[in-house]
Amino acid sequence: MKITSAKVIVCSPGRNFVTLKIETDEGIYGLGDATLNGRELSVASYLQDHLIPSLIGRDPFQTEDIWHYFYRGAYWRRGPVTMTAIAAIDMALWDIKGKALKVPVYNLLGGKSREGAVVYAHANGVDIEQTIDEVARYKDLGYLAIRAQSGIPGLKSTYGVPKDNKPYEPAERGLPSESLWSTEKYLRHVPKLFDALRTRLGEELHLLHDVHHRLTPIQAARLGKELEPHHLFWMEDPVAAELQDGFRLIRQHTTTPIAVGEVFNSIYDAEQLIREQLIDYIRMTVVHAGGITAMKKAADFAALYHVQTGSHGATDLSPVAMAAALHLDVAINNFGIQEHMAHNAETEETFPHAYSFSEGMMYPGDTPGLGVEIDEKLAERFPYQRAYLPVNRKEDGTLFHW
Ligand code: EZ4
Ligand code: CO
């Protein structure tokens, strides 16, 4: 089998998605997600201008060699744009391989270790009361694990909090908006949120919280310690993780489990964190960390150190990436949990898929390949719209982590 053509489809059914479609001489095609939130067109160009020309004529079964061809062959290694582009190619090739062999991708990764993947939902509220209502709503929908975020008294807007009663979506159309941040106000408020959640909803539900890279290690240690009585499933991204050493300090002070990695694009971003057992969950994803080929190796490496996976799964991961994540989730032994933020109706219609949700779990379905399609005619009706993640400043104006 030979690759005959490949094209990049950019669409915006409510938010932007970049999709790679690779075609072969046997009529089989594969899809890969290439969406990098707020930097979509860079990946589209990287694929169109630099990778696709070298892809034509290759054997789509050679996922390992093609991965290294684009990783080592570029000379310039790593980085989110590069690794998202490689991921899209890799996903599409596994999709082709599965379709050609008439098996779902999980059967190429070791087969099912479990029937489905436990997922967690996002409950967001402007205040504690609204967040509790949202957690209760997701519990009624059958979710077994729920992430809770709430607005902070004295701050106009913060990460995870919906505006104008619309479902929360991190990217906003137009140029980046700016939010104001206060670590003191945040640290005072979050323990109250979890006190109230446990009092009202009991012990059993798995609760998670995303700090979104906003604390220093010692501040994160304080929060982890204060949340210990509530037995969180995890505290996510407690600090920005360029300095892997920083996590040692958190670890010395708290038993609250730690998850990190949604912005990582290479196993080298997490190597020390995993090897020194400084984290409990690695949140790298197929789309931003080099595809199924790279993620399977990262998961196997993490397994040696008692680290489980907790793959990023926000709305900026298209249904193609969601499907690829679910195939990995059911196949690997050290799966922990899968993030799930539901896509809007237009996205669901543009990307018909075999995966499904039932009673707190998601299932990849048994369709050969990844089990996702793209309705190209419909995608054309939703052209790209400039959109960015917000920028965050401290109350005195200092640019901060978002
Ligand atoms: O901010 O996906 O855990 N989920 C998250 C997300 C990220 C966005 C960034 O594109 O932190 O909401
Ligand atoms: Co996060």
CSV table of C-alpha atoms and ligand atoms in Angstrom, one decimal:
chain,number,residue,atom,x,y,z
A,1,MET,CA,0.0,0.0,0.0
A,2,LYS,CA,1.2,3.5,-0.8
A,3,ILE,CA,0.2,7.0,0.4
A,4,THR,CA,-1.1,8.9,-2.7
A,5,SER,CA,-2.2,12.2,-1.2
A,6,ALA,CA,-2.8,14.1,2.0
A,7,LYS,CA,-4.8,17.2,2.8
A,8,VAL,CA,-5.4,19.5,5.8
A,9,ILE,CA,-9.0,20.4,6.6
A,10,VAL,CA,-9.5,23.5,8.9
A,11,CYS,CA,-13.0,24.0,10.2
A,12,SER,CA,-14.7,25.8,13.1
A,13,PRO,CA,-18.0,24.2,14.1
A,14,GLY,CA,-18.1,26.4,17.2
A,15,ARG,CA,-14.3,26.1,17.8
A,16,ASN,CA,-11.4,25.5,15.5
A,17,PHE,CA,-10.2,22.1,14.5
A,18,VAL,CA,-7.4,21.0,12.1
A,19,THR,CA,-7.8,17.6,10.6
A,20,LEU,CA,-5.3,15.6,8.4
A,21,LYS,CA,-6.7,13.2,5.9
A,22,ILE,CA,-4.2,10.7,4.3
A,23,GLU,CA,-5.3,8.7,1.2
A,24,THR,CA,-3.8,5.6,-0.2
A,25,ASP,CA,-3.7,3.7,-3.6
A,26,GLU,CA,-6.1,1.1,-2.2
A,27,GLY,CA,-8.9,3.6,-1.5
A,28,ILE,CA,-8.4,3.4,2.3
A,29,TYR,CA,-7.9,6.7,4.1
A,30,GLY,CA,-7.0,7.7,7.6
A,31,LEU,CA,-7.7,10.8,9.8
A,32,GLY,CA,-5.5,12.5,12.3
A,33,ASP,CA,-6.2,15.5,14.6
A,34,ALA,CA,-3.7,18.4,14.3
A,35,THR,CA,-5.5,21.0,16.5
A,36,LEU,CA,-3.2,23.2,18.6
A,37,ASN,CA,-5.5,25.7,20.4
A,38,GLY,CA,-4.8,29.3,19.4
A,39,ARG,CA,-2.0,28.2,17.0
A,40,GLU,CA,-4.0,26.2,14.5
A,41,LEU,CA,-2.7,27.6,11.3
A,42,SER,CA,1.0,27.0,12.2
A,43,VAL,CA,0.3,23.2,12.4
A,44,ALA,CA,-1.7,23.4,9.1
A,45,SER,CA,1.2,25.1,7.4
A,46,TYR,CA,3.8,22.8,9.0
A,47,LEU,CA,1.9,19.8,7.5
A,48,GLN,CA,1.1,21.3,4.1
A,49,ASP,CA,4.3,23.0,3.4
A,50,HIS,CA,6.9,20.7,5.0
A,51,LEU,CA,5.7,17.2,5.9
A,52,ILE,CA,3.0,16.2,3.3
A,53,PRO,CA,5.4,16.4,0.3
A,54,SER,CA,7.7,13.8,2.0
A,55,LEU,CA,4.8,11.6,2.9
A,56,ILE,CA,3.7,10.8,-0.6
A,57,GLY,CA,4.8,7.4,-1.8
A,58,ARG,CA,5.5,5.9,1.6
A,59,ASP,CA,4.0,2.7,3.0
A,60,PRO,CA,1.4,3.7,5.6
A,61,PHE,CA,2.1,0.6,7.6
A,62,GLN,CA,5.5,1.9,8.6
A,63,THR,CA,4.3,3.9,11.6
A,64,GLU,CA,7.6,3.5,13.5
A,65,ASP,CA,9.9,4.5,10.6
A,66,ILE,CA,7.7,7.4,9.5
A,67,TRP,CA,7.6,8.8,13.1
A,68,HIS,CA,11.4,8.8,13.3
A,69,TYR,CA,11.7,10.2,9.8
A,70,PHE,CA,9.7,13.3,10.8
A,71,TYR,CA,11.1,13.6,14.4
A,72,ARG,CA,14.8,13.0,13.8
A,73,GLY,CA,14.7,13.9,10.1
A,74,ALA,CA,13.7,17.5,10.8
A,75,TYR,CA,16.9,18.0,12.8
A,76,TRP,CA,14.9,20.5,14.9
A,77,ARG,CA,13.3,18.4,17.6
A,78,ARG,CA,10.3,18.6,19.9
A,79,GLY,CA,8.0,21.7,20.3
A,80,PRO,CA,4.2,21.8,20.2
A,81,VAL,CA,3.8,22.6,16.5
A,82,THR,CA,6.2,19.9,15.3
A,83,MET,CA,4.8,17.2,17.7
A,84,THR,CA,1.2,18.0,16.9
A,85,ALA,CA,1.9,17.7,13.2
A,86,ILE,CA,3.7,14.4,13.7
A,87,ALA,CA,0.9,13.2,15.9
A,88,ALA,CA,-1.7,13.9,13.2
A,89,ILE,CA,0.3,11.8,10.7
A,90,ASP,CA,0.8,9.0,13.2
A,91,MET,CA,-2.9,8.9,14.1
A,92,ALA,CA,-4.0,8.8,10.5
A,93,LEU,CA,-1.5,6.0,9.7
A,94,TRP,CA,-2.9,3.9,12.6
A,95,ASP,CA,-6.4,4.6,11.4
A,96,ILE,CA,-5.4,3.3,7.9
A,97,LYS,CA,-3.6,0.2,9.4
A,98,GLY,CA,-6.7,-0.7,11.4
A,99,LYS,CA,-9.0,-0.2,8.4
A,100,ALA,CA,-6.7,-2.3,6.1
A,101,LEU,CA,-6.5,-5.1,8.7
A,102,LYS,CA,-10.2,-4.7,9.5
A,103,VAL,CA,-9.5,-4.3,13.3
A,104,PRO,CA,-10.2,-1.5,15.8
A,105,VAL,CA,-6.9,0.2,16.7
A,106,TYR,CA,-7.0,-1.1,20.3
A,107,ASN,CA,-6.4,-4.6,18.9
A,108,LEU,CA,-3.1,-3.4,17.4
A,109,LEU,CA,-2.0,-2.0,20.8
A,110,GLY,CA,-2.3,-5.2,22.8
A,111,GLY,CA,-6.1,-5.7,22.7
A,112,LYS,CA,-8.6,-4.6,25.4
A,113,SER,CA,-7.3,-4.5,29.0
A,114,ARG,CA,-10.8,-3.2,30.0
A,115,GLU,CA,-14.1,-2.7,28.3
A,116,GLY,CA,-14.2,1.1,28.6
A,117,ALA,CA,-12.4,4.1,30.1
A,118,VAL,CA,-13.7,5.9,33.2
A,119,VAL,CA,-14.0,9.6,32.3
A,120,TYR,CA,-14.3,12.7,34.3
A,121,ALA,CA,-16.5,15.7,33.5
A,122,HIS,CA,-16.0,19.4,34.1
A,123,ALA,CA,-18.3,21.1,36.6
A,124,ASN,CA,-17.8,24.8,36.6
A,125,GLY,CA,-19.7,27.5,38.5
A,126,VAL,CA,-19.5,31.2,39.1
A,127,ASP,CA,-19.6,30.5,42.9
A,128,ILE,CA,-19.5,27.5,45.3
A,129,GLU,CA,-23.3,27.1,45.1
A,130,GLN,CA,-23.4,26.9,41.3
A,131,THR,CA,-20.4,24.6,41.2
A,132,ILE,CA,-22.1,22.2,43.7
A,133,ASP,CA,-25.2,22.2,41.5
A,134,GLU,CA,-23.1,21.4,38.4
A,135,VAL,CA,-21.3,18.6,40.2
A,136,ALA,CA,-24.7,17.2,41.2
A,137,ARG,CA,-25.9,17.5,37.6
A,138,TYR,CA,-23.0,15.5,36.3
A,139,LYS,CA,-23.4,12.9,39.0
A,140,ASP,CA,-27.0,12.5,37.9
A,141,LEU,CA,-25.8,12.0,34.3
A,142,GLY,CA,-23.9,9.0,35.6
A,143,TYR,CA,-20.3,10.4,35.9
A,144,LEU,CA,-18.2,8.7,38.5
A,145,ALA,CA,-15.5,11.4,38.6
A,146,ILE,CA,-16.0,15.1,38.3
A,147,ARG,CA,-13.6,18.1,38.2
A,148,ALA,CA,-14.8,21.1,40.2
A,149,GLN,CA,-13.8,24.7,39.5
A,150,SER,CA,-15.4,27.8,40.9
A,151,GLY,CA,-15.2,31.6,40.5
A,152,ILE,CA,-13.2,33.3,43.2
A,153,PRO,CA,-14.7,36.2,45.3
A,154,GLY,CA,-13.1,39.4,44.3
A,155,LEU,CA,-11.9,38.2,40.8
A,156,LYS,CA,-14.0,39.0,37.8
A,157,SER,CA,-13.1,35.9,35.8
A,158,THR,CA,-10.9,32.9,36.2
A,159,TYR,CA,-10.0,29.7,34.5
A,160,GLY,CA,-12.8,27.2,34.1
A,161,VAL,CA,-15.6,29.6,34.9
A,162,PRO,CA,-18.4,30.0,32.3
A,163,LYS,CA,-19.4,33.5,31.0
A,164,ASP,CA,-23.0,34.5,30.1
A,165,ASN,CA,-24.3,31.1,31.2
A,166,LYS,CA,-22.7,29.4,28.1
A,167,PRO,CA,-20.9,26.1,28.4
A,168,TYR,CA,-17.2,26.9,29.4
A,169,GLU,CA,-14.9,27.1,26.4
A,170,PRO,CA,-11.3,28.1,27.0
A,171,ALA,CA,-10.6,29.7,23.6
A,172,GLU,CA,-12.5,32.9,22.7
A,173,ARG,CA,-12.9,34.4,19.2
A,174,GLY,CA,-10.9,37.4,18.4
A,175,LEU,CA,-7.6,38.5,20.0
A,176,PRO,CA,-6.7,37.1,23.5
A,177,SER,CA,-8.8,38.5,26.4
A,178,GLU,CA,-7.1,39.3,29.7
A,179,SER,CA,-8.1,38.1,33.2
A,180,LEU,CA,-6.8,39.2,36.6
A,181,TRP,CA,-5.4,36.8,39.2
A,182,SER,CA,-4.8,36.8,42.9
A,183,THR,CA,-3.1,33.7,44.4
A,184,GLU,CA,-4.1,34.8,47.9
A,185,LYS,CA,-7.8,34.9,47.0
A,186,TYR,CA,-7.6,31.6,45.2
A,187,LEU,CA,-5.8,29.8,48.0
A,188,ARG,CA,-8.4,31.0,50.6
A,189,HIS,CA,-11.3,29.9,48.4
A,190,VAL,CA,-10.5,26.4,47.0
A,191,PRO,CA,-10.5,24.6,50.4
A,192,LYS,CA,-14.0,26.1,51.1
A,193,LEU,CA,-15.2,24.7,47.7
A,194,PHE,CA,-14.1,21.1,48.6
A,195,ASP,CA,-15.4,21.4,52.2
A,196,ALA,CA,-18.8,22.2,50.8
A,197,LEU,CA,-18.7,19.6,48.1
A,198,ARG,CA,-17.9,16.7,50.5
A,199,THR,CA,-20.5,17.9,53.0
A,200,ARG,CA,-23.2,18.1,50.4
A,201,LEU,CA,-22.3,15.2,48.1
A,202,GLY,CA,-20.6,12.7,50.3
A,203,GLU,CA,-17.3,10.7,50.2
A,204,GLU,CA,-17.8,8.4,47.2
A,205,LEU,CA,-17.6,10.6,44.2
A,206,HIS,CA,-14.1,11.1,42.7
A,207,LEU,CA,-13.4,14.8,42.8
A,208,LEU,CA,-10.6,16.5,40.8
A,209,HIS,CA,-9.3,20.1,40.6
A,210,ASP,CA,-7.2,21.9,38.0
A,211,VAL,CA,-4.8,24.6,39.4
A,212,HIS,CA,-3.8,25.4,35.8
A,213,HIS,CA,-0.1,26.1,36.5
A,214,ARG,CA,-0.8,29.1,38.8
A,215,LEU,CA,1.1,28.3,42.1
A,216,THR,CA,4.7,28.0,43.2
A,217,PRO,CA,5.7,24.7,44.6
A,218,ILE,CA,5.4,25.7,48.3
A,219,GLN,CA,1.9,27.3,47.6
A,220,ALA,CA,0.9,24.0,45.9
A,221,ALA,CA,2.2,22.1,48.9
A,222,ARG,CA,-0.1,24.2,51.1
A,223,LEU,CA,-3.1,23.6,48.9
A,224,GLY,CA,-2.4,19.9,48.6
A,225,LYS,CA,-2.1,19.6,52.4
A,226,GLU,CA,-5.4,21.5,53.0
A,227,LEU,CA,-7.2,19.3,50.5
A,228,GLU,CA,-6.0,16.1,52.0
A,229,PRO,CA,-9.1,15.4,54.2
A,230,HIS,CA,-11.2,15.5,51.0
A,231,HIS,CA,-9.2,12.7,49.2
A,232,LEU,CA,-9.0,14.3,45.8
A,233,PHE,CA,-8.5,12.0,42.8
A,234,TRP,CA,-5.9,14.5,41.8
A,235,MET,CA,-4.6,18.1,41.9
A,236,GLU,CA,-3.8,19.0,38.3
A,237,ASP,CA,-1.0,21.2,37.0
A,238,PRO,CA,-0.1,22.7,40.5
A,239,VAL,CA,2.8,24.6,39.0
A,240,ALA,CA,4.2,25.3,35.6
A,241,ALA,CA,6.4,22.3,34.9
A,242,GLU,CA,9.4,23.6,32.9
A,243,LEU,CA,11.3,23.1,36.1
A,244,GLN,CA,10.7,19.4,36.9
A,245,ASP,CA,12.7,19.7,40.1
A,246,GLY,CA,10.0,21.9,41.6
A,247,PHE,CA,7.7,19.0,42.1
A,248,ARG,CA,10.0,17.5,44.7
A,249,LEU,CA,9.0,20.2,47.1
A,250,ILE,CA,5.3,19.5,46.6
A,251,ARG,CA,5.8,15.8,47.0
A,252,GLN,CA,7.7,16.3,50.4
A,253,HIS,CA,4.6,18.0,51.9
A,254,THR,CA,1.4,16.3,50.7
A,255,THR,CA,-0.2,13.0,49.8
A,256,THR,CA,-2.7,14.6,47.5
A,257,PRO,CA,-2.1,12.9,44.1
A,258,ILE,CA,-0.6,15.0,41.4
A,259,ALA,CA,-1.4,15.1,37.7
A,260,VAL,CA,0.5,17.0,35.0
A,261,GLY,CA,1.3,17.1,31.4
A,262,GLU,CA,-1.4,18.6,29.1
A,263,VAL,CA,1.1,21.0,27.6
A,264,PHE,CA,3.9,18.5,27.3
A,265,ASN,CA,4.9,17.4,23.8
A,266,SER,CA,7.7,14.9,24.5
A,267,ILE,CA,8.4,12.2,27.0
A,268,TYR,CA,11.5,14.3,27.9
A,269,ASP,CA,9.2,16.9,29.4
A,270,ALA,CA,8.2,14.3,32.0
A,271,GLU,CA,11.2,12.0,32.3
A,272,GLN,CA,12.4,13.2,35.7
A,273,LEU,CA,8.9,13.6,37.0
A,274,ILE,CA,8.2,10.0,36.2
A,275,ARG,CA,11.6,8.5,37.1
A,276,GLU,CA,11.6,10.2,40.5
A,277,GLN,CA,8.0,9.3,41.2
A,278,LEU,CA,7.1,13.0,41.6
A,279,ILE,CA,3.7,12.6,40.0
A,280,ASP,CA,0.9,10.1,40.0
A,281,TYR,CA,-0.8,10.8,36.6
A,282,ILE,CA,0.8,11.8,33.3
A,283,ARG,CA,-1.7,13.9,31.2
A,284,MET,CA,0.1,14.0,27.8
A,285,THR,CA,-2.2,13.4,24.9
A,286,VAL,CA,-2.0,11.7,21.5
A,287,VAL,CA,-2.5,15.0,19.6
A,288,HIS,CA,0.1,17.2,21.3
A,289,ALA,CA,2.7,14.6,22.2
A,290,GLY,CA,3.5,12.8,19.0
A,291,GLY,CA,0.6,10.4,18.4
A,292,ILE,CA,-0.2,6.9,19.3
A,293,THR,CA,3.3,5.6,18.7
A,294,ALA,CA,4.8,8.1,21.2
A,295,MET,CA,2.0,7.8,23.7
A,296,LYS,CA,2.2,4.0,23.9
A,297,LYS,CA,5.9,4.2,24.7
A,298,ALA,CA,5.3,7.0,27.3
A,299,ALA,CA,2.6,5.0,29.0
A,300,ASP,CA,4.9,1.9,29.1
A,301,PHE,CA,7.7,4.0,30.6
A,302,ALA,CA,5.4,5.5,33.2
A,303,ALA,CA,4.2,2.1,34.2
A,304,LEU,CA,7.6,1.2,35.5
A,305,TYR,CA,7.3,4.0,38.1
A,306,HIS,CA,3.6,3.5,39.3
A,307,VAL,CA,2.5,6.4,37.2
A,308,GLN,CA,-0.9,6.1,35.5
A,309,THR,CA,-2.3,8.0,32.5
A,310,GLY,CA,-4.9,10.7,32.7
A,311,SER,CA,-5.1,11.9,29.1
A,312,HIS,CA,-6.1,15.5,28.4
A,313,GLY,CA,-9.5,15.6,26.7
A,314,ALA,CA,-10.9,19.1,26.6
A,315,THR,CA,-13.0,20.4,23.7
A,316,ASP,CA,-9.9,21.5,21.7
A,317,LEU,CA,-9.1,17.9,21.2
A,318,SER,CA,-11.2,16.9,18.2
A,319,PRO,CA,-13.3,13.7,18.1
A,320,VAL,CA,-10.4,12.2,16.1
A,321,ALA,CA,-8.0,12.7,19.0
A,322,MET,CA,-10.7,11.6,21.5
A,323,ALA,CA,-11.1,8.3,19.6
A,324,ALA,CA,-7.4,7.7,19.5
A,325,ALA,CA,-7.1,8.4,23.2
A,326,LEU,CA,-9.9,5.9,24.0
A,327,HIS,CA,-8.3,3.2,21.9
A,328,LEU,CA,-5.1,3.7,24.0
A,329,ASP,CA,-7.1,4.0,27.2
A,330,VAL,CA,-8.7,0.6,26.9
A,331,ALA,CA,-5.5,-1.1,25.7
A,332,ILE,CA,-2.8,-0.1,28.1
A,333,ASN,CA,-2.5,-1.6,31.6
A,334,ASN,CA,-1.7,1.6,33.5
A,335,PHE,CA,-4.7,3.6,32.4
A,336,GLY,CA,-5.9,5.9,35.2
A,337,ILE,CA,-8.7,8.1,33.9
A,338,GLN,CA,-9.7,10.1,30.8
A,339,GLU,CA,-10.8,13.7,30.7
A,340,HIS,CA,-14.1,14.3,28.9
A,341,MET,CA,-15.5,17.7,27.9
A,342,ALA,CA,-18.5,17.2,25.6
A,343,HIS,CA,-18.3,18.7,22.1
A,344,ASN,CA,-21.2,20.9,20.8
A,345,ALA,CA,-23.8,19.5,18.4
A,346,GLU,CA,-22.1,21.0,15.3
A,347,THR,CA,-18.8,19.3,16.1
A,348,GLU,CA,-20.6,16.0,16.8
A,349,GLU,CA,-22.3,16.3,13.4
A,350,THR,CA,-19.1,17.2,11.5
A,351,PHE,CA,-17.2,14.3,13.0
A,352,PRO,CA,-19.5,11.2,13.2
A,353,HIS,CA,-17.9,8.7,15.5
A,354,ALA,CA,-18.2,5.2,16.9
A,355,TYR,CA,-17.2,6.0,20.5
A,356,SER,CA,-19.9,6.4,23.1
A,357,PHE,CA,-20.6,7.4,26.7
A,358,SER,CA,-22.6,5.2,29.2
A,359,GLU,CA,-22.7,5.3,33.0
A,360,GLY,CA,-19.5,7.2,33.6
A,361,MET,CA,-17.4,5.3,31.0
A,362,MET,CA,-16.5,5.9,27.4
A,363,TYR,CA,-16.1,3.1,24.8
A,364,PRO,CA,-14.1,3.4,21.6
A,365,GLY,CA,-16.5,1.2,19.6
A,366,ASP,CA,-15.5,-1.8,17.4
A,367,THR,CA,-15.3,-0.1,14.0
A,368,PRO,CA,-12.0,-0.9,12.1
A,369,GLY,CA,-9.4,1.9,12.6
A,370,LEU,CA,-10.2,4.8,14.9
A,371,GLY,CA,-13.9,4.8,14.1
A,372,VAL,CA,-14.2,8.6,13.2
A,373,GLU,CA,-15.3,10.2,10.0
A,374,ILE,CA,-15.3,13.9,8.9
A,375,ASP,CA,-18.2,15.3,6.9
A,376,GLU,CA,-16.2,17.5,4.6
A,377,LYS,CA,-19.2,19.2,3.0
A,378,LEU,CA,-20.4,20.3,6.5
A,379,ALA,CA,-16.9,21.2,7.6
A,380,GLU,CA,-16.8,23.7,4.6
A,381,ARG,CA,-19.8,25.5,6.1
A,382,PHE,CA,-17.7,26.4,9.3
A,383,PRO,CA,-14.6,28.3,8.1
A,384,TYR,CA,-11.7,29.0,10.4
A,385,GLN,CA,-12.2,31.9,12.9
A,386,ARG,CA,-9.4,33.5,14.8
A,387,ALA,CA,-9.5,32.5,18.4
A,388,TYR,CA,-7.2,32.4,21.4
A,389,LEU,CA,-6.8,31.3,25.0
A,390,PRO,CA,-6.9,34.2,27.4
A,391,VAL,CA,-3.8,35.9,29.0
A,392,ASN,CA,-3.6,36.3,32.7
A,393,ARG,CA,-2.2,39.2,34.8
A,394,LYS,CA,-1.8,39.7,38.5
A,395,GLU,CA,-3.9,42.4,40.0
A,396,ASP,CA,-0.9,44.8,39.8
A,397,GLY,CA,-0.6,44.2,36.0
A,398,THR,CA,2.3,41.7,36.0
A,399,LEU,CA,1.9,39.1,33.3
A,400,PHE,CA,1.2,35.7,34.9
A,401,HIS,CA,0.6,32.1,33.9
A,402,TRP,CA,-2.9,31.4,32.4
B,1,EZ4,O1,-6.9,24.8,29.3
B,1,EZ4,O2,-7.6,22.5,26.7
B,1,EZ4,O3,-7.7,20.2,31.9
B,1,EZ4,N1,-8.0,20.9,31.0
B,1,EZ4,C1,-7.6,22.1,30.7
B,1,EZ4,C2,-8.1,22.7,29.4
B,1,EZ4,C3,-7.0,23.6,28.8
B,1,EZ4,C4,-7.3,23.8,27.3
B,1,EZ4,C5,-6.2,24.4,26.6
B,1,EZ4,O4,-6.3,24.4,25.2
B,1,EZ4,O5,-6.7,22.6,31.4
B,1,EZ4,O6,-9.2,23.5,29.7
B,2,CO,CO,-5.9,21.2,32.8
